[in-house]
Short mmCIF file of C-alpha atoms and ligand atoms in Angstrom, two decimals:
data_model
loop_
_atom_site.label_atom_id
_atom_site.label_comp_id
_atom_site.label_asym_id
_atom_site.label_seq_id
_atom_site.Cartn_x
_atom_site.Cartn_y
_atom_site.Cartn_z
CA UNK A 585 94.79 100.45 119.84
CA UNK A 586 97.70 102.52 118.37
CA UNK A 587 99.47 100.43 115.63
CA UNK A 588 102.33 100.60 113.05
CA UNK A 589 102.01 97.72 109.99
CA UNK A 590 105.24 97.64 108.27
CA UNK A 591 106.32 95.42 105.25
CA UNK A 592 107.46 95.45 101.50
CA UNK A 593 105.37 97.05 99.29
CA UNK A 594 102.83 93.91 98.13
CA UNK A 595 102.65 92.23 101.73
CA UNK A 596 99.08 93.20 101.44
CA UNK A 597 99.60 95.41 104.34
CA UNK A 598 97.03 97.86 102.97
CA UNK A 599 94.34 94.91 102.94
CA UNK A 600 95.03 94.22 106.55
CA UNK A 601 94.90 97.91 107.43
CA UNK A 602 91.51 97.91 106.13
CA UNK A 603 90.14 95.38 107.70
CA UNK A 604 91.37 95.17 111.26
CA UNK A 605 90.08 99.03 111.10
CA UNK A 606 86.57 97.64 110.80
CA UNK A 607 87.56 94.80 113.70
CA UNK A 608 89.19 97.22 116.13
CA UNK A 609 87.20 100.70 115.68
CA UNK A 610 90.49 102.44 114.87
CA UNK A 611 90.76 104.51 111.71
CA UNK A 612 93.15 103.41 108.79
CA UNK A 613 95.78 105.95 108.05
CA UNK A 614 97.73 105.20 104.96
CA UNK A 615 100.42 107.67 103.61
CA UNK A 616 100.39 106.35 100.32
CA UNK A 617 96.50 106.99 100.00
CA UNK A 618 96.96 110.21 101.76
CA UNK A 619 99.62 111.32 99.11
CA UNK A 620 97.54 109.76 96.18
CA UNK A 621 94.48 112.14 97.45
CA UNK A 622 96.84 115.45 97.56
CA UNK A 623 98.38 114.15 94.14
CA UNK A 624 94.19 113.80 92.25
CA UNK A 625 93.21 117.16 94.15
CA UNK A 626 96.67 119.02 92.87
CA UNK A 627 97.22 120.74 96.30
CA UNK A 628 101.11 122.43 96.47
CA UNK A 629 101.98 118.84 98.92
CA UNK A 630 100.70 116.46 95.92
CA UNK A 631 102.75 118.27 93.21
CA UNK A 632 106.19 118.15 95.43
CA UNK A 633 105.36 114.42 96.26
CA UNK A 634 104.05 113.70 93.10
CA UNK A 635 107.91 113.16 90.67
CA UNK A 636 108.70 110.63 94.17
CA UNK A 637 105.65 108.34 94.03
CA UNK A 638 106.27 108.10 89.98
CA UNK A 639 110.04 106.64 90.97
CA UNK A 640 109.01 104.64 94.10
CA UNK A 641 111.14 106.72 96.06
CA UNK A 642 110.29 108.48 99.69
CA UNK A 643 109.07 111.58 100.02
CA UNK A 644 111.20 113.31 102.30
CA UNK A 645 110.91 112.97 105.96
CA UNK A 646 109.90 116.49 107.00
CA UNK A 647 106.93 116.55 104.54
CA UNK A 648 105.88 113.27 105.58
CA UNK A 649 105.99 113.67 109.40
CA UNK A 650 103.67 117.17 109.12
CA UNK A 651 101.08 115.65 106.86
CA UNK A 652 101.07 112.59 109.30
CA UNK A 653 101.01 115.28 112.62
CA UNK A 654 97.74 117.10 110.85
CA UNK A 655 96.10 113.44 110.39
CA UNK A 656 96.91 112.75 113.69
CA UNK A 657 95.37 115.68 114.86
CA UNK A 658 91.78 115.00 113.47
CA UNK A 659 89.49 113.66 116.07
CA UNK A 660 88.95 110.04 115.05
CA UNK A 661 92.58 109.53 115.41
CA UNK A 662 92.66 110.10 119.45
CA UNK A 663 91.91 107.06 120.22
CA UNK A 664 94.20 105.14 118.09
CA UNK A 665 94.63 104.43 114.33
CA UNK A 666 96.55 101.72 112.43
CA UNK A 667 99.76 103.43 110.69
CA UNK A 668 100.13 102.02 107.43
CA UNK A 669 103.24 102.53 105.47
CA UNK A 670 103.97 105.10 108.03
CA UNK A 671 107.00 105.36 109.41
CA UNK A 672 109.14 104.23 106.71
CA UNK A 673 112.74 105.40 108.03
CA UNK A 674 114.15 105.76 111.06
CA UNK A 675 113.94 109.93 111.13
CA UNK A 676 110.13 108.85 110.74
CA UNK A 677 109.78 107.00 113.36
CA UNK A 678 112.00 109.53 115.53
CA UNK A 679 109.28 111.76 114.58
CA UNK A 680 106.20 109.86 115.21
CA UNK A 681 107.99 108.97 119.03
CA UNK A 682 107.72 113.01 119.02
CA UNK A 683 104.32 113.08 118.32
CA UNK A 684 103.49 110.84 120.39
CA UNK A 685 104.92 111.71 123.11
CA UNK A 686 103.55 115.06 122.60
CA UNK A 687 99.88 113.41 123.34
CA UNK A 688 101.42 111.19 126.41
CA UNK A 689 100.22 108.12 124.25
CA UNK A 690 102.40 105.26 123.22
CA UNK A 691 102.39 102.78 120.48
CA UNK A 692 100.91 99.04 121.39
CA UNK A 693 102.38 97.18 118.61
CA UNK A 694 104.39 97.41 115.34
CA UNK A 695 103.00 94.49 112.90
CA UNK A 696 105.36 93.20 110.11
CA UNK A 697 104.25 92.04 107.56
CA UNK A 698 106.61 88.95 105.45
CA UNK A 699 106.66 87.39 102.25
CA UNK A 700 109.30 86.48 99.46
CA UNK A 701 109.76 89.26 96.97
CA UNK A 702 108.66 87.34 93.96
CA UNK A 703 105.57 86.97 95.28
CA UNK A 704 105.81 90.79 96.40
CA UNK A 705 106.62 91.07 92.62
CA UNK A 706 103.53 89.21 91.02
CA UNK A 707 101.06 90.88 93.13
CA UNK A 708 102.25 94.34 92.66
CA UNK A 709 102.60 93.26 88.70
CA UNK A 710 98.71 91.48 89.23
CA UNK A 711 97.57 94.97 91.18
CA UNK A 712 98.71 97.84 88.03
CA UNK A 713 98.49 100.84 90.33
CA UNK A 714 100.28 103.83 88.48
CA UNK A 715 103.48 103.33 90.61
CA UNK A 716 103.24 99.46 89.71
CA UNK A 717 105.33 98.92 86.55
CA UNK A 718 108.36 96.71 86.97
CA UNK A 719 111.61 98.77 87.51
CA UNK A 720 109.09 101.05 89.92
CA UNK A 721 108.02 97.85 91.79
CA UNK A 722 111.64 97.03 91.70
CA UNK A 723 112.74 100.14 92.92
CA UNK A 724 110.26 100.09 95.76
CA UNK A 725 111.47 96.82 96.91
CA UNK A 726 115.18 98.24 97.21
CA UNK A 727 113.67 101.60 98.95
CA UNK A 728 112.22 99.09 101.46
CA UNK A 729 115.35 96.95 102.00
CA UNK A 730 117.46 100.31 102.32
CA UNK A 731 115.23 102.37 104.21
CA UNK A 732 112.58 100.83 106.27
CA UNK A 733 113.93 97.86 107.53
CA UNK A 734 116.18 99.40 109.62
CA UNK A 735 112.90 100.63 111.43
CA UNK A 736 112.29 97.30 112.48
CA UNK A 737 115.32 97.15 115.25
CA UNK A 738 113.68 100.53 115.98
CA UNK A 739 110.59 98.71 116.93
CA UNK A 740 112.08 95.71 118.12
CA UNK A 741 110.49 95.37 121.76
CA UNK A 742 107.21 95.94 120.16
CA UNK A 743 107.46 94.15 116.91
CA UNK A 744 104.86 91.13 115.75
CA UNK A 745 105.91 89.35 112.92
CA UNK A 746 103.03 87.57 110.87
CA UNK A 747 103.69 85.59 107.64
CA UNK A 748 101.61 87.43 104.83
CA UNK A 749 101.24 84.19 102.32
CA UNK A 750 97.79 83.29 102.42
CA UNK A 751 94.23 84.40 102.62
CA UNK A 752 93.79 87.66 103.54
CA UNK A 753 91.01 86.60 106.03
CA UNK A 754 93.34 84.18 107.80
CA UNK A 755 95.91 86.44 107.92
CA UNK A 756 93.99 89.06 109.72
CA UNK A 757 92.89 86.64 112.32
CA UNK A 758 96.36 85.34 112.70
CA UNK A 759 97.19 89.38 113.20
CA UNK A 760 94.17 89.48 116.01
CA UNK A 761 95.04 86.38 117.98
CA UNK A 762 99.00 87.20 117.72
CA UNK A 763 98.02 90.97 119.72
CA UNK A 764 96.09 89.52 121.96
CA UNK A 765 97.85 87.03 123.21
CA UNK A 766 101.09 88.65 123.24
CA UNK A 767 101.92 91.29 126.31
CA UNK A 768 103.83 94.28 125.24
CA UNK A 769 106.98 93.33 126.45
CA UNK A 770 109.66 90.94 125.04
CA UNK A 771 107.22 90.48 121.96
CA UNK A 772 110.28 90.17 119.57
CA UNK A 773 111.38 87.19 121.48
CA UNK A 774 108.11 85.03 120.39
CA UNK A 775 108.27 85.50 116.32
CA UNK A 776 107.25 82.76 114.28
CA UNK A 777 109.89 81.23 112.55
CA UNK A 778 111.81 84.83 111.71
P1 AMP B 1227 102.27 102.94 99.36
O1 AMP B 1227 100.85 103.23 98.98
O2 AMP B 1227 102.45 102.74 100.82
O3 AMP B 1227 102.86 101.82 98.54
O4 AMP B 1227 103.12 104.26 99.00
C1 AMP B 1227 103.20 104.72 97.67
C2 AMP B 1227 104.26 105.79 97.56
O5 AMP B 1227 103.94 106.89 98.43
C3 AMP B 1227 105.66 105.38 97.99
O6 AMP B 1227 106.36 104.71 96.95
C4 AMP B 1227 106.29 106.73 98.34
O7 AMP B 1227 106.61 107.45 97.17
C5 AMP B 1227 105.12 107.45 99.01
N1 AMP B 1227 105.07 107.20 100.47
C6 AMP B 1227 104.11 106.51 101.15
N2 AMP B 1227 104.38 106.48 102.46
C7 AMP B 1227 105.55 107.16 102.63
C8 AMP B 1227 106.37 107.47 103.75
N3 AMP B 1227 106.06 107.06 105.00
N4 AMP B 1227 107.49 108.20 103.53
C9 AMP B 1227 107.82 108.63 102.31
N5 AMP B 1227 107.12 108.35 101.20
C10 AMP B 1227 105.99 107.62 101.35
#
């Protein structure tokens, strides 16, 4: 399974990431945790990122897409991978089609993740990452609106919505059941209640 999980930073999508990588055999490839890892090991990629991730905004496209091409590139990754927070504007996504392309592989779904942004808010607030003080959080939220939800029309003939209030556990199964049951085409047409 090649998958994308896209939502607003608190949706929990890193949870999900986690543990549908254990359920489907696929490794979990998170660009935030990627650039938190160059950022502790002070490589030249985590000192450019490192002034973006302190003001919740994107690191820019081109840097992204490489680091994402070299992760790619490791073995585990052949076989699919869950994407998560990855690609995050449309440019991104161009250059993940690219990639992909590039391999003769193909996405199989796009998983959006929703939830009201003061609960976004209080989790992000309950979680006290380094990026997670307020007018960061808030800024985040804004980057999202702005800048990744426009990669959602991108995606829209592969796109499953799932409602991300709730247990994590019944979340994840809801994810499961919803890509299983749904064939690849004319997915956006069957979203609950968004
Ligand atoms: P996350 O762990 O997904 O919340 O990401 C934390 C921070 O890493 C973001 O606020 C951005 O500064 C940076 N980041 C993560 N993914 C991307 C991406 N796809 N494009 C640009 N910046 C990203």
């Amino acid at each position: 399974m090649r998958l994308v999980f896209i939502g607003p930073p608190g949706a929990g999508k890193g949870t999900q990431a986690a543990m549908l990588s254990s359920a489907l055999g696929v490794p979990h490839i998170s660009t935030g945790d990627l650039f938190r890892r160059h950022r502790e090991r002070r490589t030249p990629l985590g000192r450019d990122a490192e002034r973006y991730l302190d003001a919740g905004e994107l690191v820019p496209d081109s840097v992204t897409v490489d680091m994402v091409r070299m992760r790619l590139d490791e073995p585990d990754a052949r076989h699919g991978f869950i994407l998560d927070g990855f690609p995050r504007t449309v440019p991104q996504a161009d250059g993940l089609t690219l990639l992909l392309d590039g391999s003769g592989v193909k996405l199989d779904a796009v998983v959006e993740f929703t939830a009201p942004e003061d609960v976004l808010v209080d989790r992000l607030l309950a979680r006290g990452r380094q990026d997670d003080a307020e007018d960061v959080i808030r800024n985040r939220q804004r980057v999202y609106h702005r800048d990744t939800a426009p990669v959602l029309a991108y995606y829209a003939d592969l796109l499953v919505s799932v409602d991300a209030v709730g247990g994590a556990e019944q979340i994840a199964d809801e994810v499961l059941t919803r890509l299983q049951a749904e064939p690849q085409a004319g997915r956006h047409q069957r979203h609950r209640g968004n």
